[in-house]
Coordinates of C-alpha atoms in Angstrom, one line a residue:
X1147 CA -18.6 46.6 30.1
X1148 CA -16.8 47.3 27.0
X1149 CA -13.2 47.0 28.3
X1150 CA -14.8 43.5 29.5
X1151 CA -16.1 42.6 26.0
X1152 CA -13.0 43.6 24.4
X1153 CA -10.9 41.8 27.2
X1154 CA -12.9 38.4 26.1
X1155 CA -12.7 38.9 22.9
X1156 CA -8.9 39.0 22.7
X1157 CA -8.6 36.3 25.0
X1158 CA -11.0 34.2 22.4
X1159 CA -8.5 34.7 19.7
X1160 CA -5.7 34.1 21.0
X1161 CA -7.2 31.2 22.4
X1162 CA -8.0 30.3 19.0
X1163 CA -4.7 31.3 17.2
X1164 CA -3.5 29.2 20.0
X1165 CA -5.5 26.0 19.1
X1166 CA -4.4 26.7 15.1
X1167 CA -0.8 26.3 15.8
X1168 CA -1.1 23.7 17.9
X1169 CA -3.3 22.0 14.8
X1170 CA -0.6 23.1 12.5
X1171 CA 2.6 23.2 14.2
X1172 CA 2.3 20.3 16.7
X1173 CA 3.8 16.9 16.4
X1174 CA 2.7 14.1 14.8
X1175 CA 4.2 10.9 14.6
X1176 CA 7.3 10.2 12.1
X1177 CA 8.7 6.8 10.5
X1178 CA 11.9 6.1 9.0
X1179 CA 11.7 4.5 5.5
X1180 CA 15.0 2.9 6.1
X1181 CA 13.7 -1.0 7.0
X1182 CA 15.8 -2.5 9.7
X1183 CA 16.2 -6.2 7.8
X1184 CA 18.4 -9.0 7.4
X1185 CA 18.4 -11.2 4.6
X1186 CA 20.4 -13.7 6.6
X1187 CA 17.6 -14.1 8.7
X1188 CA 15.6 -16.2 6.2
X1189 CA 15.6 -19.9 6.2
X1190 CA 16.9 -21.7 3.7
X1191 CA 13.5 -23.6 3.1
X1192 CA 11.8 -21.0 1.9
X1193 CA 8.2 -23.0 2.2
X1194 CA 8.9 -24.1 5.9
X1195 CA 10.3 -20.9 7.0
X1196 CA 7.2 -18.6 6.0
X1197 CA 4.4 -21.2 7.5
X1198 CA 7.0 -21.0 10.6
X1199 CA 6.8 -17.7 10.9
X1200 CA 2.8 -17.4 9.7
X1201 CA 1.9 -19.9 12.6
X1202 CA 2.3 -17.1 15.2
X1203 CA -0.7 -15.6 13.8
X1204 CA -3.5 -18.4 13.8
X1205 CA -6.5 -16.0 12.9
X1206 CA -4.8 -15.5 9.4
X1207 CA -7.7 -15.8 6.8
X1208 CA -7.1 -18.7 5.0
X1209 CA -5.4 -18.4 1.7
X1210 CA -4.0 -15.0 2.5
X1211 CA -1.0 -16.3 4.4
X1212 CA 2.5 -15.0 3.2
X1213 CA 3.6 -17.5 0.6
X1214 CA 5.5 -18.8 -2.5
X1215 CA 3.3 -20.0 -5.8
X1216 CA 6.4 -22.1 -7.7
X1217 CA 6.0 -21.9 -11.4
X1218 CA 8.0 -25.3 -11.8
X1219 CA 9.6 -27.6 -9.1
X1220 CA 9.9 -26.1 -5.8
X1221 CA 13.2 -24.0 -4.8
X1222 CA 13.9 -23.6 -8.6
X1223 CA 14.5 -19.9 -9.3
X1224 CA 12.9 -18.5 -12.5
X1225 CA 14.3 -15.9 -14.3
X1226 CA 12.0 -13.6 -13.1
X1227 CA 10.0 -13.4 -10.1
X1228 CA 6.8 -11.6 -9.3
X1229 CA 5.9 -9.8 -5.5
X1230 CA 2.8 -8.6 -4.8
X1231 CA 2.2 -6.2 -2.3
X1232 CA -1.5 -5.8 -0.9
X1233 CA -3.5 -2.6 -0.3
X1234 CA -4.3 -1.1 3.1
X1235 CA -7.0 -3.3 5.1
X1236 CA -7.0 -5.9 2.2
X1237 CA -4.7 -8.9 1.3
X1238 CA -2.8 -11.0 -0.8
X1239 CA -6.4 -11.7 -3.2
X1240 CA -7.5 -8.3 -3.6
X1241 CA -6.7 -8.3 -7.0
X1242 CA -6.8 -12.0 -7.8
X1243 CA -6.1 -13.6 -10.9
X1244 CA -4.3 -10.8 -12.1
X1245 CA -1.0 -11.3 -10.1
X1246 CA -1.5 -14.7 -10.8
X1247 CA -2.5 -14.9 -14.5
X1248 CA 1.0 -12.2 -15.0
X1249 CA 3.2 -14.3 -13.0
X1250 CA 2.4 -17.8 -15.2
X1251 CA 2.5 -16.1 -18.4
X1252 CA 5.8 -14.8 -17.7
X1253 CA 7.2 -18.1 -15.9
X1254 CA 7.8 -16.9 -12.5
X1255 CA 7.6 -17.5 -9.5
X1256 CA 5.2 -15.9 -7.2
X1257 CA 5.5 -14.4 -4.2
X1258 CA 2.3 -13.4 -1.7
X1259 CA 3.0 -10.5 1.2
X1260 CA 1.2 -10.5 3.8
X1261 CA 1.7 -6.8 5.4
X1262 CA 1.7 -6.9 9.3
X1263 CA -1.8 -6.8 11.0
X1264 CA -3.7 -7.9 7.6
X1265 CA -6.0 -10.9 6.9
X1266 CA -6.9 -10.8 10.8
X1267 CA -9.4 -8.4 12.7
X1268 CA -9.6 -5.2 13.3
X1269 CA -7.7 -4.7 16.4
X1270 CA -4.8 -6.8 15.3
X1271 CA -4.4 -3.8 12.1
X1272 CA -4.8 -1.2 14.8
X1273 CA -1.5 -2.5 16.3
X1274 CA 0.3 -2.4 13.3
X1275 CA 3.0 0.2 12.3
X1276 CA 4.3 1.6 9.5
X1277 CA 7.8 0.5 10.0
X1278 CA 6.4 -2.8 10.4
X1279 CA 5.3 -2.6 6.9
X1280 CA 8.0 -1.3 5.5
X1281 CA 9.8 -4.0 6.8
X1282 CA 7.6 -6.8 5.3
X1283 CA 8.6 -4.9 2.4
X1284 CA 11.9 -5.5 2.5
X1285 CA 11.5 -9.1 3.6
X1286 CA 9.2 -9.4 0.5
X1287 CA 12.1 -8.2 -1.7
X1288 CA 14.8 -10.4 -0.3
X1289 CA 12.1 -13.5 -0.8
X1290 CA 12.0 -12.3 -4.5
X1291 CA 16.0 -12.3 -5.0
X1292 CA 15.6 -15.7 -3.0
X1293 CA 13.4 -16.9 -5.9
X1294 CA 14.2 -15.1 -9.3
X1295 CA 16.6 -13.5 -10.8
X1296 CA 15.0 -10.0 -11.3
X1297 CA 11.7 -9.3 -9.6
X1298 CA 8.9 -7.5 -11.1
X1299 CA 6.7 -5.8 -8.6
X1300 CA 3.2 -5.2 -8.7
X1301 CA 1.4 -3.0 -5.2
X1302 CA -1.9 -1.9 -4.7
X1303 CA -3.2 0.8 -3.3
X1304 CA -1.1 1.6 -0.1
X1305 CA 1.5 -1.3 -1.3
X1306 CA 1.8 0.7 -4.2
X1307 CA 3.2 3.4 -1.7
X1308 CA 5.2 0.4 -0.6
X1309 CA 6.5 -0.4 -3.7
X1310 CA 7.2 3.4 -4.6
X1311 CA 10.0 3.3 -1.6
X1312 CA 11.5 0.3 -2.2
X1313 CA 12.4 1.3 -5.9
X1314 CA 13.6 4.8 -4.6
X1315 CA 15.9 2.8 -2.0
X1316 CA 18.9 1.7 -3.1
X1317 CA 19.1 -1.4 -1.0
X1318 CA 15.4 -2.4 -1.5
X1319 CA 15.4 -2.0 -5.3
X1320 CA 18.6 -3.8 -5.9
X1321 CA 17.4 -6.5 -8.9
X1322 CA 14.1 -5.0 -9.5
X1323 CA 13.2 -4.9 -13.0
X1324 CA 10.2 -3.3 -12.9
X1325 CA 7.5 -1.2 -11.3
X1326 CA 3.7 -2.2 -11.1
X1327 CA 1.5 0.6 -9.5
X1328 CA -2.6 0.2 -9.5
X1329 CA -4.3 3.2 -7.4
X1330 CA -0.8 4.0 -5.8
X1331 CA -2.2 5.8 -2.4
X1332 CA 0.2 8.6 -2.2
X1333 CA -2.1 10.9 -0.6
X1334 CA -6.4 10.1 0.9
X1335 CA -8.7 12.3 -1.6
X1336 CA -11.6 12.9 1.2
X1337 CA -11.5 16.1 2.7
X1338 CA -11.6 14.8 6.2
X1339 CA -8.9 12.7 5.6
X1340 CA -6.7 16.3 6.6
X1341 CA -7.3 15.5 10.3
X1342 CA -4.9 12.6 10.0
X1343 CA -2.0 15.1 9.8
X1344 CA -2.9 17.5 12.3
X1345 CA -1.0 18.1 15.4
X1346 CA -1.9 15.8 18.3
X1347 CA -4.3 14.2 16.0
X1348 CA -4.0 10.7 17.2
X1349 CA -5.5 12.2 20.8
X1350 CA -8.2 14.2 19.7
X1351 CA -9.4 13.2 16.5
X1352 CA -11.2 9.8 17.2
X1353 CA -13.5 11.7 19.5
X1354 CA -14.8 13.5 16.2
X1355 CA -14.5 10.4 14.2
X1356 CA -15.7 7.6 16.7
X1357 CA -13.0 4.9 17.8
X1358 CA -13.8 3.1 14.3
X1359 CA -13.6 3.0 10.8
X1360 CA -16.4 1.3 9.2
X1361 CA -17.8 0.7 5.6
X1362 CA -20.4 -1.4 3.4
X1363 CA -18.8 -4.7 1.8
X1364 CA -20.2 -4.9 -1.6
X1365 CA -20.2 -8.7 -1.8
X1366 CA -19.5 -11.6 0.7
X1367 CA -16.0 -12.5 -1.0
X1368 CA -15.0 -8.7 -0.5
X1369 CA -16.2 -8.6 3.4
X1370 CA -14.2 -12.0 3.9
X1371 CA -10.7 -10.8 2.7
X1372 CA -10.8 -6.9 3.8
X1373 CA -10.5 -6.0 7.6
X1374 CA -13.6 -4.2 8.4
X1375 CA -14.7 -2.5 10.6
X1376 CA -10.7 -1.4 12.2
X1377 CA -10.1 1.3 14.7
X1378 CA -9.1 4.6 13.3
X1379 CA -5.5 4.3 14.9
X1380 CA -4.7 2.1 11.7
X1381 CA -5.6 5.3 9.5
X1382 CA -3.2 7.6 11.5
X1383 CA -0.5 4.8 10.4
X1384 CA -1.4 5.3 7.1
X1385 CA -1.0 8.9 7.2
X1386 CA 2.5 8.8 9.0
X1387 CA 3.6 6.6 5.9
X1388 CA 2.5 8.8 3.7
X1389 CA 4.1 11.9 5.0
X1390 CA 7.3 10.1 5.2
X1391 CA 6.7 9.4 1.3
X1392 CA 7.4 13.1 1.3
X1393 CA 10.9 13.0 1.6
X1394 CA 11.2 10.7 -1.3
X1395 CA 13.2 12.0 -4.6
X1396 CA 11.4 10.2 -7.5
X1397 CA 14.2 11.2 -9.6
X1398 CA 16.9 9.1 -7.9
X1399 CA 15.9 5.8 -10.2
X1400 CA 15.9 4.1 -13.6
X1401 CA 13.5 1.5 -13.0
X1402 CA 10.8 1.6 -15.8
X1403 CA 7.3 2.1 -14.6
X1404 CA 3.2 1.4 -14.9
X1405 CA 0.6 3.3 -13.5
X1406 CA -2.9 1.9 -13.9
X1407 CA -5.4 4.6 -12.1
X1408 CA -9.0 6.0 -12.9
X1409 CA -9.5 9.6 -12.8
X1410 CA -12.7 9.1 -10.8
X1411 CA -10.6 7.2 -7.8
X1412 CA -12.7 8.7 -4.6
X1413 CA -9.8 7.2 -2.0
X1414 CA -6.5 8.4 -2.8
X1415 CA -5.7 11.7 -4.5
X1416 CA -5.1 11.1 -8.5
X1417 CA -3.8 14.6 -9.3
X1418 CA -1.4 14.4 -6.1
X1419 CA -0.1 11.2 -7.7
X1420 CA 0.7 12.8 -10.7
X1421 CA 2.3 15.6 -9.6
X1422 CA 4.5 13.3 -7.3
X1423 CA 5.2 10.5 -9.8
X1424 CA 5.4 13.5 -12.7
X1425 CA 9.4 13.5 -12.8
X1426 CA 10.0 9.7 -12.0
X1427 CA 13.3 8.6 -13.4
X1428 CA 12.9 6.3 -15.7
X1429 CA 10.3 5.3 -18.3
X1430 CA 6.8 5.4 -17.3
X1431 CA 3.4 4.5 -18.4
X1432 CA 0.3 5.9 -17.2
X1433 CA -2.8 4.0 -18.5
X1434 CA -6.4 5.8 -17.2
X1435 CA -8.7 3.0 -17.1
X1436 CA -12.6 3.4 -17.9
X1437 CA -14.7 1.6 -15.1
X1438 CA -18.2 0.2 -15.4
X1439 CA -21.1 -0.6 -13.4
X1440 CA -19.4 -3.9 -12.5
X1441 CA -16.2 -2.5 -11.0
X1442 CA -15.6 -0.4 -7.7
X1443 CA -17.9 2.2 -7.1
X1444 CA -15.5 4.0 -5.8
X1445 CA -13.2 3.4 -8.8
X1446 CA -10.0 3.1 -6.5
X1447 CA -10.0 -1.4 -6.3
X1448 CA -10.0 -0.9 -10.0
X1449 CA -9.1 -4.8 -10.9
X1450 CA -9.5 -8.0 -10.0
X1451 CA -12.7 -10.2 -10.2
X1452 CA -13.7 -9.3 -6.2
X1453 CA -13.9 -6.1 -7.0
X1454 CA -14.1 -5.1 -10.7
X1455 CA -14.0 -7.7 -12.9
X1456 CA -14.8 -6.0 -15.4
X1457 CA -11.3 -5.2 -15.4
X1458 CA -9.4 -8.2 -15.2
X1459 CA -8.5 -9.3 -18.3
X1460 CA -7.5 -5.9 -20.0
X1461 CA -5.2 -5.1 -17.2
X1462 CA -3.4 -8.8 -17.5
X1463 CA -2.8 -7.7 -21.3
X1464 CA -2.0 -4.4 -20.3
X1465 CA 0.4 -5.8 -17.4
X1466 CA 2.3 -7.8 -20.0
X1467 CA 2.2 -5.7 -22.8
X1468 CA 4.3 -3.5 -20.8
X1469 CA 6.9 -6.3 -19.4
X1470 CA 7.8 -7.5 -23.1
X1471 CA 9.1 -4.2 -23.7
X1472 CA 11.3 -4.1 -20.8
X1473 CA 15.1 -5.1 -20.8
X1474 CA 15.3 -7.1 -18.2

């Protein structure tokens, strides 16, 4: 009976070392930051080409579609343009009117993203990829050449991840003047967010999780522009961006940049973004901001009048306090 016991017991932990390396060692999916674009594939009707290519998709939410806000005549170039880059599960007005607000002090034209499977349902961001992103990136990019001079780019959240690879790219960042980052999302702070990277994950994990993501919208503007609820396949896309973000040398660029970011952020992992952004190439500005009752409880949409408007205004002076001291 011993021998038996023993016998089991081995086989249990081998069995178990067994199920840890395949956790830890097996695969999980990769993507290739390098967008497969062509500039040349863009109209020359800048207006009609995007509401061609947005009528594919007639669910879109209104007023999140992909498009251009002229600061003068349309097709005129300003000097400066500014691209915004949405967060994960949100859109183009998740931080409206402070993209808005910076792009008519400065003069410039305006350009809205709209990253594949957003401002539609929830299965529709479940078939969505991370190379599908990062090539709305780089379509987004090559629409600000199209319109300004220099582009100034602002992401949020995951498009701050976004905007972190284009200006480490030496394709995507060519005529970027700047850097916007507001809860960049370079790594998920909850704990059971670790599942996303484990091997096989994609197969196993929604049977602990439950095929959906779901969460409380805190007002009825905020539960019309995010996607919600969204199966949790979209999550493991976010992961397999992130882990790509690895590779990234944040050394390899000049490009000045702004961080905006509360300490108390309960989605993505502050300290991680700080270690990862630490020895960033070029000038950079951190600011902490201080949230209030009004804001985000989970301090992580941390602007904007949807979600904390009590933050609107100082990070529009903030915003382009920093731009006048650039050399653009």
């Amino acid at each position: 009976m011993k021998r038996i016991l023993k016998w089991s017991g081995a086989v249990t932990l081998f069995t178990l070392i067994g199920a840890a390396a395949v956790l830890l060692l097996g695969p999980v999916p990769q993507v290739y930051l390098t967008p497969q674009f062509n500039d040349e594939t863009i109209g020359d009707n800048l207006d009609a080409w995007l509401e061609e290519q947005e009528r594919a998709f007639p669910g879109i939410i209104q007023g999140t579609e992909k498009q251009i806000v002229w600061a003068g005549p349309k097709g005129v170039k300003t000097p400066l343009a500014v691209v915004y880059l949405h967060g994960f599960s949100g859109t183009s007005v998740d931080i409206s009117p402070v993209h808005d607000v910076v792009a008519r002090e400065l003069g410039a034209n305006l350009y809205y993203s709209r990253l594949s499977g957003h401002g539609l349902d929830g299965p529709a961001l479940g078939a969505a990829t991370p190379e599908s992103w990062v090539r709305d990136t780089a379509e987004a990019l090559a629409i600000g050449r199209r319109i300004g001079e220099k582009v100034l780019v602002i992401g949020t959240s995951t498009g701050g991840t976004l905007a972190t690879i284009s200006a480490l790219d030496s394709t995507l960042s060519k005529d970027i003047s700047g850097v916007v980052l507001i809860s960049p999302n370079f790594r998920m702070k909850p704990t059971n967010a670790r599942i996303l990277d484990l091997g096989f994950a994609p197969i196993w994990a929604p049977l602990l999780t439950g095929p959906e993501y779901a969460s409380t919208p805190t007002s009825e503007d905020h539960a019309k522009y995010w996607t919600n609820p969204y199966p949790i396949s979209a999550l493991f896309n976010v992961a397999t961006l992130l882990r790509a973000t690895k590779s990234l040398d944040p050394t390899k660029t000049n490009l000045p940049l702004l961080v905006l970011y509360s300490p108390d952020d309960q989605v993505v992992d502050v300290s991680y973004t700080k270690s990862f952004l630490e020895n960033w190439g070029g000038p950079s500005r951190w600011e902490a901001r201080k949230m209030t009752t009004e804001d985000d409880p989970r301090s992580h949409m941390i602007t904007g009048d949807i979600r904390s408007p009590a933050q609107t205004d100082s990070t529009i002076a903030l915003i382009l306090d920093w731009e006048a001291g650039l050399e653009n």
